[in-house]
Structures are given as C-alpha cells and as structure tokens.
mmCIF file of C-alpha atoms in Angstrom:
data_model
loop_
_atom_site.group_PDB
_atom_site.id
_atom_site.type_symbol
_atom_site.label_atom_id
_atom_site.label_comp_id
_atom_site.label_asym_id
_atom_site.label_seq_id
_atom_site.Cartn_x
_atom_site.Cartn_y
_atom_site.Cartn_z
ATOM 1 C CA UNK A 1 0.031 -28.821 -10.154
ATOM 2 C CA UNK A 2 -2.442 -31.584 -8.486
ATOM 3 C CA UNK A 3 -1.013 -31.048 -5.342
ATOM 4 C CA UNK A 4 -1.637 -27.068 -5.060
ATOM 5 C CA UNK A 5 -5.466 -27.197 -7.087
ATOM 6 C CA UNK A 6 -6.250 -30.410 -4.206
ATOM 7 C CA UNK A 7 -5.173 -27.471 -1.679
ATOM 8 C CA UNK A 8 -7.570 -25.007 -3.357
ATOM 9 C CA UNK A 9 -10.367 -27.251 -3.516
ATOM 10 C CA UNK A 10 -10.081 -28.536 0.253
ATOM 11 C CA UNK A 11 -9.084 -25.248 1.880
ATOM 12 C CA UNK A 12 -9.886 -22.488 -0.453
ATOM 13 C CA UNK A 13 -13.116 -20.021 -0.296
ATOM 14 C CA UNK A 14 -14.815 -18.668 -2.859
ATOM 15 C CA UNK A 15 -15.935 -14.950 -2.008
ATOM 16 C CA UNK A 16 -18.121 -12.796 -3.680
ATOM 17 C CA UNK A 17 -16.237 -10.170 -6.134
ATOM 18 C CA UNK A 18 -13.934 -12.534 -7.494
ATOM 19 C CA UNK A 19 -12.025 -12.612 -4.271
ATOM 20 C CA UNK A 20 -10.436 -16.983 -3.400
ATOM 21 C CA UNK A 21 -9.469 -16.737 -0.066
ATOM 22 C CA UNK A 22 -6.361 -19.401 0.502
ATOM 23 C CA UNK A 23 -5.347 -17.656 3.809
ATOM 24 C CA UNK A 24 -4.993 -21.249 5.185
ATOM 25 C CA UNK A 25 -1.787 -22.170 3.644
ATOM 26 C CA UNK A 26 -0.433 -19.544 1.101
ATOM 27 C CA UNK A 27 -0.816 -15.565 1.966
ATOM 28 C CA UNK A 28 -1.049 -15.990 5.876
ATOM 29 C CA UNK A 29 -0.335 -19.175 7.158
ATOM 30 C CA UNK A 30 2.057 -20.657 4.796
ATOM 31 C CA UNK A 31 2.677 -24.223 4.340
ATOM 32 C CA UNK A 32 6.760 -24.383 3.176
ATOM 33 C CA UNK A 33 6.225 -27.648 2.669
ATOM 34 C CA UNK A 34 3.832 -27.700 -0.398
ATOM 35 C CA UNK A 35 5.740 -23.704 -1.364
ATOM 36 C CA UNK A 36 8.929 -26.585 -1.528
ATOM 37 C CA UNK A 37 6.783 -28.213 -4.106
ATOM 38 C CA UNK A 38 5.477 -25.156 -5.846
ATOM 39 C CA UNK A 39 9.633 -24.015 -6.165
ATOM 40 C CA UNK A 40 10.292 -27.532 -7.790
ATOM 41 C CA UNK A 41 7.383 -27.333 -9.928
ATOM 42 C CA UNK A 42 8.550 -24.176 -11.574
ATOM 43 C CA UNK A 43 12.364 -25.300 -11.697
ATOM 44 C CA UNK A 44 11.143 -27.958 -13.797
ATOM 45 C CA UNK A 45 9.489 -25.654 -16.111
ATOM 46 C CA UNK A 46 12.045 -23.140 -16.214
ATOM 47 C CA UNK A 47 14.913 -26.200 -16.655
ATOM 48 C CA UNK A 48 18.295 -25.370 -18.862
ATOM 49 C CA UNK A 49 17.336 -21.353 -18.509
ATOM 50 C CA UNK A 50 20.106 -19.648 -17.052
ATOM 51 C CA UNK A 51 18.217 -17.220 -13.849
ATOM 52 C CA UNK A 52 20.548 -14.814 -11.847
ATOM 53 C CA UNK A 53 18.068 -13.657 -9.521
ATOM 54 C CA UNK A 54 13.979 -14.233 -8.259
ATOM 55 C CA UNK A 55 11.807 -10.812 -7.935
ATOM 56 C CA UNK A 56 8.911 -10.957 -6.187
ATOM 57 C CA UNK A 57 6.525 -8.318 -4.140
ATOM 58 C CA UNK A 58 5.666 -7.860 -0.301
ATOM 59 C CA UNK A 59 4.066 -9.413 1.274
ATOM 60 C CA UNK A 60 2.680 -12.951 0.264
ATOM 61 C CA UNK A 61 5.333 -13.472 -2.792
ATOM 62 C CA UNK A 62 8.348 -13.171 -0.201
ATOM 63 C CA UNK A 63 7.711 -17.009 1.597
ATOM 64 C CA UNK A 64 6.889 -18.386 -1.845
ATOM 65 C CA UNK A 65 10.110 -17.064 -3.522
ATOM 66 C CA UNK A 66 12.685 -17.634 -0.922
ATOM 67 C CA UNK A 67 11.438 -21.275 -0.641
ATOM 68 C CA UNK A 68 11.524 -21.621 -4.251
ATOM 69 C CA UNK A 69 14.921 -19.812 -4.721
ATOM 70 C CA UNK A 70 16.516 -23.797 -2.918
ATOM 71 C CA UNK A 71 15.323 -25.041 -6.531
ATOM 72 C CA UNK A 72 17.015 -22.360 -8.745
ATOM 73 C CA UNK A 73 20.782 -23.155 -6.944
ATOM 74 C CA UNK A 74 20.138 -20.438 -4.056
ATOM 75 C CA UNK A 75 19.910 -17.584 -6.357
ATOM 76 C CA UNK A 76 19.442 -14.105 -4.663
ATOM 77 C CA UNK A 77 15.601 -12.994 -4.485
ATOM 78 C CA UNK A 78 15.336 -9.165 -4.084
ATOM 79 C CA UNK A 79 11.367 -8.185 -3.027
ATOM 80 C CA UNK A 80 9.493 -4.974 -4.419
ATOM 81 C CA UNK A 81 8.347 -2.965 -1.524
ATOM 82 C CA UNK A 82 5.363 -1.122 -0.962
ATOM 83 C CA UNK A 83 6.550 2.583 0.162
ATOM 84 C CA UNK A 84 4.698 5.490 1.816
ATOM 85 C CA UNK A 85 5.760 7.429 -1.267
ATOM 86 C CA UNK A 86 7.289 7.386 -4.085
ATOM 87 C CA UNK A 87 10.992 8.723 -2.854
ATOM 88 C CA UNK A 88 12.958 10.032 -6.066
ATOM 89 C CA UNK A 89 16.278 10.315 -4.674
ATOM 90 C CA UNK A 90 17.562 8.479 -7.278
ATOM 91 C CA UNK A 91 18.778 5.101 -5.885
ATOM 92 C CA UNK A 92 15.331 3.573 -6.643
ATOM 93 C CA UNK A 93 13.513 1.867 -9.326
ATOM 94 C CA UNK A 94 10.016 3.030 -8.606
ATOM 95 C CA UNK A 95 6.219 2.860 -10.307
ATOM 96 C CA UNK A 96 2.968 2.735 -8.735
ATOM 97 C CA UNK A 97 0.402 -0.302 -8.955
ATOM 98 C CA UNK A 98 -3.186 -0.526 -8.706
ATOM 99 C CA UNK A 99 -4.675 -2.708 -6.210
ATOM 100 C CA UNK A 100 -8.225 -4.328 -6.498
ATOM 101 C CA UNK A 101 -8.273 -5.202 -3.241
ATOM 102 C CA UNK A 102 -7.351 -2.124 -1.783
ATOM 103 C CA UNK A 103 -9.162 -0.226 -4.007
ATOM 104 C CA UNK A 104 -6.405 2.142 -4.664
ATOM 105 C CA UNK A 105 -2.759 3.057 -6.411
ATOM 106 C CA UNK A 106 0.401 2.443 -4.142
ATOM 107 C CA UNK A 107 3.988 3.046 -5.279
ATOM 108 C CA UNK A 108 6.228 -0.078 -5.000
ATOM 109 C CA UNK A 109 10.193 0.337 -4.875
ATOM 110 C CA UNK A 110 13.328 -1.834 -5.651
ATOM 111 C CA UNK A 111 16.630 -0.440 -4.677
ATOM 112 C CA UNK A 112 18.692 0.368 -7.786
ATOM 113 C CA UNK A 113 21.710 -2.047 -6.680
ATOM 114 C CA UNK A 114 19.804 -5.301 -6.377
ATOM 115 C CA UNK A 115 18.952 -5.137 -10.496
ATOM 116 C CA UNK A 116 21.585 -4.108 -12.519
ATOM 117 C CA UNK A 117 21.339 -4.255 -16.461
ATOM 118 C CA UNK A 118 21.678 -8.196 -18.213
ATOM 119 C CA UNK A 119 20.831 -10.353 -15.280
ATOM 120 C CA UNK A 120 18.243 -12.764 -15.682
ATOM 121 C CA UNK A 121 15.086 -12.378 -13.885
ATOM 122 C CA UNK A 122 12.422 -15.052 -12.611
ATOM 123 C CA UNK A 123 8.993 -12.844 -11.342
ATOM 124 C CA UNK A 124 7.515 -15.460 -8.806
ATOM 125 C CA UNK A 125 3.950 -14.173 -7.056
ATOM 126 C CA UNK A 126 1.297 -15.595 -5.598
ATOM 127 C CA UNK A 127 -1.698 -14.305 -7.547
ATOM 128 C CA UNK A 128 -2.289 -13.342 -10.946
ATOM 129 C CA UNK A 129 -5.813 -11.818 -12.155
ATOM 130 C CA UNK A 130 -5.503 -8.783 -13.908
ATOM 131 C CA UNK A 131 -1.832 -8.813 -14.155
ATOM 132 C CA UNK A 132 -1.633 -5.105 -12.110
ATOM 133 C CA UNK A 133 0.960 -6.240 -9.650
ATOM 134 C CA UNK A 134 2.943 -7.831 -12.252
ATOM 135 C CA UNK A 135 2.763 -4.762 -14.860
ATOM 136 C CA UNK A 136 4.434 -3.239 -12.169
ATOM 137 C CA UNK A 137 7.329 -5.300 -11.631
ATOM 138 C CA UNK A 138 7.765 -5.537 -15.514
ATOM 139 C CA UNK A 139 7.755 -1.779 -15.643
ATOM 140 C CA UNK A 140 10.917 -2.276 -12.536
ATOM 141 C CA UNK A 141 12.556 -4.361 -14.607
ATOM 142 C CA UNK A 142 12.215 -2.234 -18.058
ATOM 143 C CA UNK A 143 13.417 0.310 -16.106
ATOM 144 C CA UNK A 144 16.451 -2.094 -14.301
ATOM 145 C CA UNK A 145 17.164 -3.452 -18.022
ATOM 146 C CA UNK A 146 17.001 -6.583 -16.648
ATOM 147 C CA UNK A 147 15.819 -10.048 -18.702
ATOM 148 C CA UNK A 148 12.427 -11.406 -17.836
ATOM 149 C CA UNK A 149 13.004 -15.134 -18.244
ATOM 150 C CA UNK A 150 9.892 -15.917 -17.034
ATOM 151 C CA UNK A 151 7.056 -15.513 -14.212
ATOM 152 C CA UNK A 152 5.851 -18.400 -11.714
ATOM 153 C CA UNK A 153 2.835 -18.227 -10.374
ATOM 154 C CA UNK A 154 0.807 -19.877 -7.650
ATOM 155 C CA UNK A 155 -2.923 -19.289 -8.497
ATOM 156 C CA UNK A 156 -3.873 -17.732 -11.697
ATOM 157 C CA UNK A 157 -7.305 -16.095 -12.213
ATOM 158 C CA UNK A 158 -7.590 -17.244 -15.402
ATOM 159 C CA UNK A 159 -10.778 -15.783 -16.231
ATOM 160 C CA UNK A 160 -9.642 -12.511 -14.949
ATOM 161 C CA UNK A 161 -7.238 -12.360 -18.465
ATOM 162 C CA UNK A 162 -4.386 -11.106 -16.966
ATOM 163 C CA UNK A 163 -2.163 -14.665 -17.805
ATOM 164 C CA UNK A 164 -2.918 -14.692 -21.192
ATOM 165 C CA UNK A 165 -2.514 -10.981 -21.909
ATOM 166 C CA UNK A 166 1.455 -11.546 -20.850
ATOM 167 C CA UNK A 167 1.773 -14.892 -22.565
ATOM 168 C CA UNK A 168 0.055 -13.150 -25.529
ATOM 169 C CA UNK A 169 3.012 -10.774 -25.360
ATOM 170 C CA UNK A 170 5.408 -13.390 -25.680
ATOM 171 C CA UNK A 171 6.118 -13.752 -21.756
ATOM 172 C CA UNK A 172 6.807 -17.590 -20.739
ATOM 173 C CA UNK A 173 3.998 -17.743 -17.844
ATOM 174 C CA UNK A 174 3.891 -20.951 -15.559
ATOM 175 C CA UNK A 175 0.542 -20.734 -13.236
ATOM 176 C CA UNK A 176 0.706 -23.927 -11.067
ATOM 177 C CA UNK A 177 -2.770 -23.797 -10.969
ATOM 178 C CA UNK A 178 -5.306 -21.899 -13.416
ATOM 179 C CA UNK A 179 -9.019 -21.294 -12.149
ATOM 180 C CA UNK A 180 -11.498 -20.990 -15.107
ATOM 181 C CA UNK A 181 -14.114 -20.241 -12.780
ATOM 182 C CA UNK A 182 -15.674 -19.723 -9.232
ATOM 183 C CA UNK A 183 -19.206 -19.454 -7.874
ATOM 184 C CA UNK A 184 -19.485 -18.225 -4.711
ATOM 185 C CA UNK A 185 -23.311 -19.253 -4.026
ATOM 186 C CA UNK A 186 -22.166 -23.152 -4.616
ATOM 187 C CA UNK A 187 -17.952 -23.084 -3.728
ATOM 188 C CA UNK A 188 -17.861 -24.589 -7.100
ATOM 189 C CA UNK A 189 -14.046 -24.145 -8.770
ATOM 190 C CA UNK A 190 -13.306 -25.236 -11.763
ATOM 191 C CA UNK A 191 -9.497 -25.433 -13.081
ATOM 192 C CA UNK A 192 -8.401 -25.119 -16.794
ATOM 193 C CA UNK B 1 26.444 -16.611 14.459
ATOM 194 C CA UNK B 2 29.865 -16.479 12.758
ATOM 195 C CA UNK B 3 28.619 -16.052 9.234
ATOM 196 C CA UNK B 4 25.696 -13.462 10.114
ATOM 197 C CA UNK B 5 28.459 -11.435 11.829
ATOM 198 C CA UNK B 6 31.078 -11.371 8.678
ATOM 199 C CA UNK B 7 28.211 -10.363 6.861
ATOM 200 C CA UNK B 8 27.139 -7.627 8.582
ATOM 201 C CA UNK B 9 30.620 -6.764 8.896
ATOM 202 C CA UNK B 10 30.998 -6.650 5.505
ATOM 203 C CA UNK B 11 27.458 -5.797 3.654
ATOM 204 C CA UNK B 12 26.198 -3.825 6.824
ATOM 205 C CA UNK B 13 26.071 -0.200 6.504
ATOM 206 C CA UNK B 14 25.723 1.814 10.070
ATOM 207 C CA UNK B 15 23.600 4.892 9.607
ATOM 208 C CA UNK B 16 23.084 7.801 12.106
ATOM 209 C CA UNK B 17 19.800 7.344 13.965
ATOM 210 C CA UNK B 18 21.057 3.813 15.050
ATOM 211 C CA UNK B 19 20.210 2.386 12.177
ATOM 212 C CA UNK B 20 21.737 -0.970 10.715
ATOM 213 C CA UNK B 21 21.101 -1.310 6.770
ATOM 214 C CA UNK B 22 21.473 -5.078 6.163
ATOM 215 C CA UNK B 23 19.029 -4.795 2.830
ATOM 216 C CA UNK B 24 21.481 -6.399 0.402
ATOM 217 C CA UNK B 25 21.387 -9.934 2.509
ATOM 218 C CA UNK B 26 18.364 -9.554 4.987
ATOM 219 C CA UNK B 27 15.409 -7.462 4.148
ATOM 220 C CA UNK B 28 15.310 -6.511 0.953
ATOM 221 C CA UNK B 29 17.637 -8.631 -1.047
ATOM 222 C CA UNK B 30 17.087 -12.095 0.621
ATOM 223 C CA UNK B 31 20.302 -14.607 0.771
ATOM 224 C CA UNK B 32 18.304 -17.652 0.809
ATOM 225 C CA UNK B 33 21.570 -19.942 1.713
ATOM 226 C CA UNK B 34 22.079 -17.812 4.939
ATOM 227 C CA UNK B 35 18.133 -18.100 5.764
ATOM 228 C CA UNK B 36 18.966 -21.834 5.544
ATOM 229 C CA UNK B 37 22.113 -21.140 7.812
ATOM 230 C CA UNK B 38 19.984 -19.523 10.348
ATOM 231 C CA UNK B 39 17.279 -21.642 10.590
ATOM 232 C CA UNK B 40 19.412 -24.744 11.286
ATOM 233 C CA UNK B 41 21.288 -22.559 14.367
ATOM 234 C CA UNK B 42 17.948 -21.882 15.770
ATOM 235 C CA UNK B 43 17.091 -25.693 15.125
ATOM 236 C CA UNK B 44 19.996 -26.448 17.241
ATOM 237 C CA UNK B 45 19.332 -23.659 19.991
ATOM 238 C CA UNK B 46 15.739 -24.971 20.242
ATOM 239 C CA UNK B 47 16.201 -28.638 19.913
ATOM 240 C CA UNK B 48 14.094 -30.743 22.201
ATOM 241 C CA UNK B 49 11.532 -28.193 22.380
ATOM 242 C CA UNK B 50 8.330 -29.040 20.740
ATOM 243 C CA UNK B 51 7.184 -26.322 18.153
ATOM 244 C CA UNK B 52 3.946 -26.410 16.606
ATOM 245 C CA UNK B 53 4.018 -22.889 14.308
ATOM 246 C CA UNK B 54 5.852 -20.136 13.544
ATOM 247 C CA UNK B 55 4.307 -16.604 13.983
ATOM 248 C CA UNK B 56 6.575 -13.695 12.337
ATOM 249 C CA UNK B 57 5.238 -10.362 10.680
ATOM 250 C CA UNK B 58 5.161 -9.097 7.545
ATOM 251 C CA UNK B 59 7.351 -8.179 5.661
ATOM 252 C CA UNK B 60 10.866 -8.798 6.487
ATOM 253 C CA UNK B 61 10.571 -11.847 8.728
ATOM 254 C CA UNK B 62 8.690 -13.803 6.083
ATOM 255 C CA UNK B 63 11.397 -15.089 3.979
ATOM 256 C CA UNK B 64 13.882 -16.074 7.461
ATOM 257 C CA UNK B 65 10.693 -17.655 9.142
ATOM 258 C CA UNK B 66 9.769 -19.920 6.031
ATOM 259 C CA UNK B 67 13.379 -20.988 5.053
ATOM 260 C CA UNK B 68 13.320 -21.436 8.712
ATOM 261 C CA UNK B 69 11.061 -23.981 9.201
ATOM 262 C CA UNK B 70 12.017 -26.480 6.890
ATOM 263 C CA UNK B 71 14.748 -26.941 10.171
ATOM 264 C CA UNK B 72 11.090 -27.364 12.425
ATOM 265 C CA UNK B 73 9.795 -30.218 10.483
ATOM 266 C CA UNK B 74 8.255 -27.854 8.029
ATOM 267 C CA UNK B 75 5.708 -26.641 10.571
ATOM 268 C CA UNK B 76 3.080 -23.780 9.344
ATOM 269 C CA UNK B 77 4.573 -20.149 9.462
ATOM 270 C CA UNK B 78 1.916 -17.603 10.116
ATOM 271 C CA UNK B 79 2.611 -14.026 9.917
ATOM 272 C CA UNK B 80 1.070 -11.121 11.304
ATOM 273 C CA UNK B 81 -0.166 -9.104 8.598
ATOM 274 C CA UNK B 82 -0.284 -4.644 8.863
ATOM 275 C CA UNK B 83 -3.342 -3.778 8.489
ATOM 276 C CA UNK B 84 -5.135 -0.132 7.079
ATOM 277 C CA UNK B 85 -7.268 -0.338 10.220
ATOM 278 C CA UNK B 86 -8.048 -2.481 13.359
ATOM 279 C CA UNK B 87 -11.515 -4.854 12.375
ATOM 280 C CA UNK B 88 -13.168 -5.364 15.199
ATOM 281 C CA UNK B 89 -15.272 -8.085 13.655
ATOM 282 C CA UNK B 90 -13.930 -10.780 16.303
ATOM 283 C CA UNK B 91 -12.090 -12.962 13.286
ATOM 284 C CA UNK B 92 -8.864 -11.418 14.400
ATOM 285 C CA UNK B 93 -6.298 -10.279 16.987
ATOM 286 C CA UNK B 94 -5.196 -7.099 16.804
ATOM 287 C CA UNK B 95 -2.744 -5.075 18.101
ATOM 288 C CA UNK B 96 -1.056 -2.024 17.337
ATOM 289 C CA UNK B 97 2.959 -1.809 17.009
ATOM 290 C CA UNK B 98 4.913 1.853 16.875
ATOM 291 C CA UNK B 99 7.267 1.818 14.083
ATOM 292 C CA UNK B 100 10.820 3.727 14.863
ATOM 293 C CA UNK B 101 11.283 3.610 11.395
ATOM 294 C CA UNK B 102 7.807 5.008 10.268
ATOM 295 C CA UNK B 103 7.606 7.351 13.402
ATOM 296 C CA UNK B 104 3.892 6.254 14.155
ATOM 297 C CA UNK B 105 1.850 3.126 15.541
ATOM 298 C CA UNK B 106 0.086 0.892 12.728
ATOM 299 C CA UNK B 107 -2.219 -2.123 13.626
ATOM 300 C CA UNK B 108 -1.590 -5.515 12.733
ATOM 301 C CA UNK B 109 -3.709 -9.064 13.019
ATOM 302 C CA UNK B 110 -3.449 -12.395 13.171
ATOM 303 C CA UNK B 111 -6.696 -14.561 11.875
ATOM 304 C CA UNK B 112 -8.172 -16.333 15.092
ATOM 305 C CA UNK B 113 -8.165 -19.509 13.015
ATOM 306 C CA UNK B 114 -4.205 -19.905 12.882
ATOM 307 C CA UNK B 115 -3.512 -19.163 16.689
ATOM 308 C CA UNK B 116 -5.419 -22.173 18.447
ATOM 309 C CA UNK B 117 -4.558 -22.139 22.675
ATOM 310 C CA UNK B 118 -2.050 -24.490 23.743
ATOM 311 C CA UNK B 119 -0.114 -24.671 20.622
ATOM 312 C CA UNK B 120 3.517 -23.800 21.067
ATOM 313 C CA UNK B 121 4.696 -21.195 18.853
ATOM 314 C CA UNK B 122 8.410 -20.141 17.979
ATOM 315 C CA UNK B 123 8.761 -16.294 16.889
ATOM 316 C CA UNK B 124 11.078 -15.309 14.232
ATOM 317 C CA UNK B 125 11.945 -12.025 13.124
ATOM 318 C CA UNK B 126 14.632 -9.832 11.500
ATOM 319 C CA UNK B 127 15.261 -7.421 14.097
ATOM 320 C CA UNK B 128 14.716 -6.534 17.670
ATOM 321 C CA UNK B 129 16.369 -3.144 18.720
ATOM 322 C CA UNK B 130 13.845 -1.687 21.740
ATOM 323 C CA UNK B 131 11.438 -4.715 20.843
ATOM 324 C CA UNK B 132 7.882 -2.883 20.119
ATOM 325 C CA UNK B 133 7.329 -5.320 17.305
ATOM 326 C CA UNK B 134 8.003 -8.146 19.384
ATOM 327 C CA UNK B 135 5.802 -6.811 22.432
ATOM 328 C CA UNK B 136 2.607 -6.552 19.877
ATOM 329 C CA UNK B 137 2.944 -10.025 18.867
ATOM 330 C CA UNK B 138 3.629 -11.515 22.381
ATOM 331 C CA UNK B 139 0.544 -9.563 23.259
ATOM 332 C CA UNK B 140 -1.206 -11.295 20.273
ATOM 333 C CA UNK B 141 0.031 -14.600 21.867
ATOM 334 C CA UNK B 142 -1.000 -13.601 24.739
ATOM 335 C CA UNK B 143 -4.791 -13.259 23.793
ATOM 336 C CA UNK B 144 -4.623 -16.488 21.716
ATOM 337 C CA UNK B 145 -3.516 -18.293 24.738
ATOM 338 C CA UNK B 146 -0.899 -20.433 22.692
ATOM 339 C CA UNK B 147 2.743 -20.790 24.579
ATOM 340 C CA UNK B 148 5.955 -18.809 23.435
ATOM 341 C CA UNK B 149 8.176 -21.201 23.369
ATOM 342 C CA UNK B 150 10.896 -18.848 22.183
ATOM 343 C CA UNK B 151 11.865 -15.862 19.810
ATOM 344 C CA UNK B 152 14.755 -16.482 16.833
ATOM 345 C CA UNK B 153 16.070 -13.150 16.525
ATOM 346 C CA UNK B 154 18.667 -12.920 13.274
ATOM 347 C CA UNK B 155 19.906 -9.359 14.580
ATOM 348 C CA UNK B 156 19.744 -7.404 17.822
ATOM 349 C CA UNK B 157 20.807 -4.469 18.482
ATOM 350 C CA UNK B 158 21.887 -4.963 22.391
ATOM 351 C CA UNK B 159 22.376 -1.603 23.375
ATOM 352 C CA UNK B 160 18.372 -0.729 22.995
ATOM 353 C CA UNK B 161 17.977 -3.102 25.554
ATOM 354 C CA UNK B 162 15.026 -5.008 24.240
ATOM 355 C CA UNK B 163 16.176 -7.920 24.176
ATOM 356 C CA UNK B 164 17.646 -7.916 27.815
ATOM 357 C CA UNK B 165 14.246 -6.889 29.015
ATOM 358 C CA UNK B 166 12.702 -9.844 27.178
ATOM 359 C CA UNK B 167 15.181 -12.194 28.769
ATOM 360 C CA UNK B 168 14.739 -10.880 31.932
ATOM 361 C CA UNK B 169 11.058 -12.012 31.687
ATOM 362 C CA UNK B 170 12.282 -15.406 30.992
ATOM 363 C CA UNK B 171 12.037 -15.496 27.565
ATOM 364 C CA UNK B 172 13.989 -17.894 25.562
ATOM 365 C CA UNK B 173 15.476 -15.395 22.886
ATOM 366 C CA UNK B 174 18.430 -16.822 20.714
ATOM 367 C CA UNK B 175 19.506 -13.776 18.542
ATOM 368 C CA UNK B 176 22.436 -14.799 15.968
ATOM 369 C CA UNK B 177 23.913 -11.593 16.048
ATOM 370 C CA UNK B 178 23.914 -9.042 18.798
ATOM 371 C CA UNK B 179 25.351 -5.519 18.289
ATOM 372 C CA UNK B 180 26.621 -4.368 21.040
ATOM 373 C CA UNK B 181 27.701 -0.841 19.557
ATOM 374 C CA UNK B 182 27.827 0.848 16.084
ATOM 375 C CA UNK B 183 29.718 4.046 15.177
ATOM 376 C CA UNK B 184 28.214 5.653 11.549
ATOM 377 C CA UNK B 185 31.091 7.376 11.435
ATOM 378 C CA UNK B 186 33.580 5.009 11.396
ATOM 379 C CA UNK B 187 31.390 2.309 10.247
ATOM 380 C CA UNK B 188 32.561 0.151 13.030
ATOM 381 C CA UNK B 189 30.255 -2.515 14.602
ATOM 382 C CA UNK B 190 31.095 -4.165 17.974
ATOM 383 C CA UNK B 191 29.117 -7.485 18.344
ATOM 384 C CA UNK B 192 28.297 -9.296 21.944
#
C-alpha cells in the first residue's frame, strides 16, 4: 500500500537490531485516518470471504482493528490480552508468546465466550517478523476451533521470514507493506 | 447515553468488589458500531471546542479513542503506553498510576514528541471509578504544558466520586454512562 510504505519512508526509523520505529503514526500516536485506509486496503483483499469476527493483540493491534472492523460491516473484534499469569480457571483460551522486544515469554488470554467453534476469523496486527505474536493467536484459535480466513498486516519484516513461513503453510497473508531490508547506518528501506 | 446504558443493562455483569464487567462490548470484545455511537455524542458534547489530539492509555481506551476521532476530524490519538520501568532518559513523561484492579502502581509514558505545549488535547477513556488513571495522565498534561480541553468518559462509576472531584476542578468531563449504584447480588444497576 503506497500510502502506508510513503509513511514508513518519511516518518519511520531504522534502529539497530532490526528494530523500525513508526511510533509517529501507528503503535503510539496513531493516525485513524491512514488505519481507515489500511482497513479498506485489507477489505479489498479479503472481498466475497464471509468474516464473523477481527482478533487482534494489546496493545498496538487494538486502534488498527477497530478502525478496520468499519470495512468488514462492523464485525465484533475481540483483543488477546497480555495477563500477569496464565489463570486456568477454565473460561480462558490461553498460551504464552515470546517477545523479541521484551526479551522474554508472556502469557496472552482470550475469554472463552468471545470465540466459539465455526466462526470466521480475520488476525489483524501491526507487525509481523518472526511470526511469534501471531503463532500465538493461531494456537488461540486452534484451541477456539475457530476458521482463520486470513491475517492483515501493517508492516511485515519480510526478511525476518515470519510472512512467508504462514503463507508457506497455506495461510492467506496480506502485509500492506513488506520491508526487504533496513540499514540503520544509512536509514535506507527497501520494500519488496 | 441511551444505548451505552441498555447495554450495560443487558451485557453488564456487577461483581462484588465494585466491579462492572462490560468485556463482551467494551474492553475486551470491542462493538465497533457503539465506539462510533460514542464518539459522535462526545462530538456533540464538545462541539465548538477546538481539539488538536487525543491522549488515552493503553489498553482499553485505544479502540473508543480511535473510532472516536474520526468524529474530531480524524485528529492523532496518542496513548499512554505501561511501561516495565520509568526511563529517565528525558524522551518521555512519566508517571506512575495505582491499579485497583492489579492492587499496585505501574509507570506509564508518553513520548515528549507527541505532547507539544499549547496543543489542546481531549482525553478518552473506558472507565473512571476513583480516577487514578485519569490523575496520572492529567499530570502528564500537566508537564507537557498542552490544555485539557476535556475528558470523554464511556462509563463512570459515580459513587467513587472521581469524577465529581474532577468536575469540581472545572473539568469538562462528559461520561455517557454514570452508575450511580450497583448491587452484585441482585445484578441491579442504578444509572445518574
């Protein structure tokens, strides 16, 4: 999507460790205005597939989905949460996600009511590199016995693998924008 | 608001401890159509006024503050994020919040870069029950020097007095719904 890699280029940092910082108008400030776009964008994509409900994961996925959930006739978007612990009382889906960033595993929850077995489930989420996050919400929605009709993404790490592992499994993955590669030294980003 | 009341009348669940469990609609299932709903009341309670960005916090007030602002000309949401630890290294505000819910404080920032003094900023968040959340980011305003125009509260929960207290100040707080009692027993809810 021209509009979102434009964004990337203008506003976006390149850090050292793989890290593009977009804090400027995705995963701090958010600019609904261009998420509007991003939702259309992927209801184009996703056109003619019946979707009961958007899943997405605290905290950056939440402003993405909802806006994006106007395009997909107002469809209910349920959000994984990150919890203290992993609480097995039973009225949970639960499993536990590795974050790069954080350097460390932390359990993730989704309330056994908001999935139930044979919807149809868009994953919308901001980032995908290694495809942790979204292992995790797959593994939810194994669990939930829910459809994965597909996954919308903002800003793939393409070199990071993750993308083409799931489409390599057969999932139907729409990155609005792909980077091949970063430098940090030069600020240089190159799309696919 | 009529249809926030009916549905916390009807998907609420009162729990002892004064808590109000609103997860299939508010804050953890999202209904994107009431988001809409709500944004366009506080639209209407803050016409005239001239709003330059939305602060909320993370994680619940996300999804109401961007749905939200498409009713504010689309201005940029920004939302405070919770942070492991405070980072003093002067790119931030911080500020620390106690969390009823979690039983302990936790800090959160704002990047310096999205607060700029003299912009006029509309709060938005889920709740406001004794208003701690609220207090750490007025106090964030407060030390970006930007205006607080006024706080778009979806539910209150009057009888913790928060709210009152913020008024009192002369804050301009327009909460949809305001509990003015809940029984977990009964399940009954009085509103305002």
């Amino acid at each position: 999507m021209k509009e979102l890699e434009e964004r990337i280029r203008k506003e976006g940092t390149v850090k050292p460790g793989n890290v593009l910082k977009v804090d400027a108008f995705l995963n701090h400030q958010c600019d609904v205005a261009l998420f509007d776009q991003m939702g259309q964008a992927w209801a184009e994509h996703f056109a003619g597939k019946q979707i009961d409900k958007i899943l997405t994961i605290e905290a950056s996925g939440i402003g993405i989905a909802c806006c994006a959930a106007r395009h997909f006739n107002n469809v209910p978007v349920v959000f994984a949460k990150k919890a203290q612990s992993i609480n097995l009382d039973g009225d949970q889906y639960s499993t536990s996600i590795y974050s790069f960033t954080k350097q460390r595993e932390f359990p993730v929850i989704v309330a056994k009511k908001f999935l139930n077995p044979g919807e149809r489930v868009l994953i919308i989420d901001d980032f995908l590199a290694n495809g942790k996050a979204l292992r995790g919400l797959l593994d939810i929605c194994q669990h939930a016995e829910v459809e994965v009709v597909g996954i919308g993404i903002a800003i793939e790490k393409g070199f990071q693998g993750g993308g083409d592992d799931l489409r390599a499994e057969g999932y139907d993955v729409d990155s609005l924008a792909i980077v091949e590669s970063m430098d940090p030294e030069s600020g240089t980003i190159v799309f696919r």
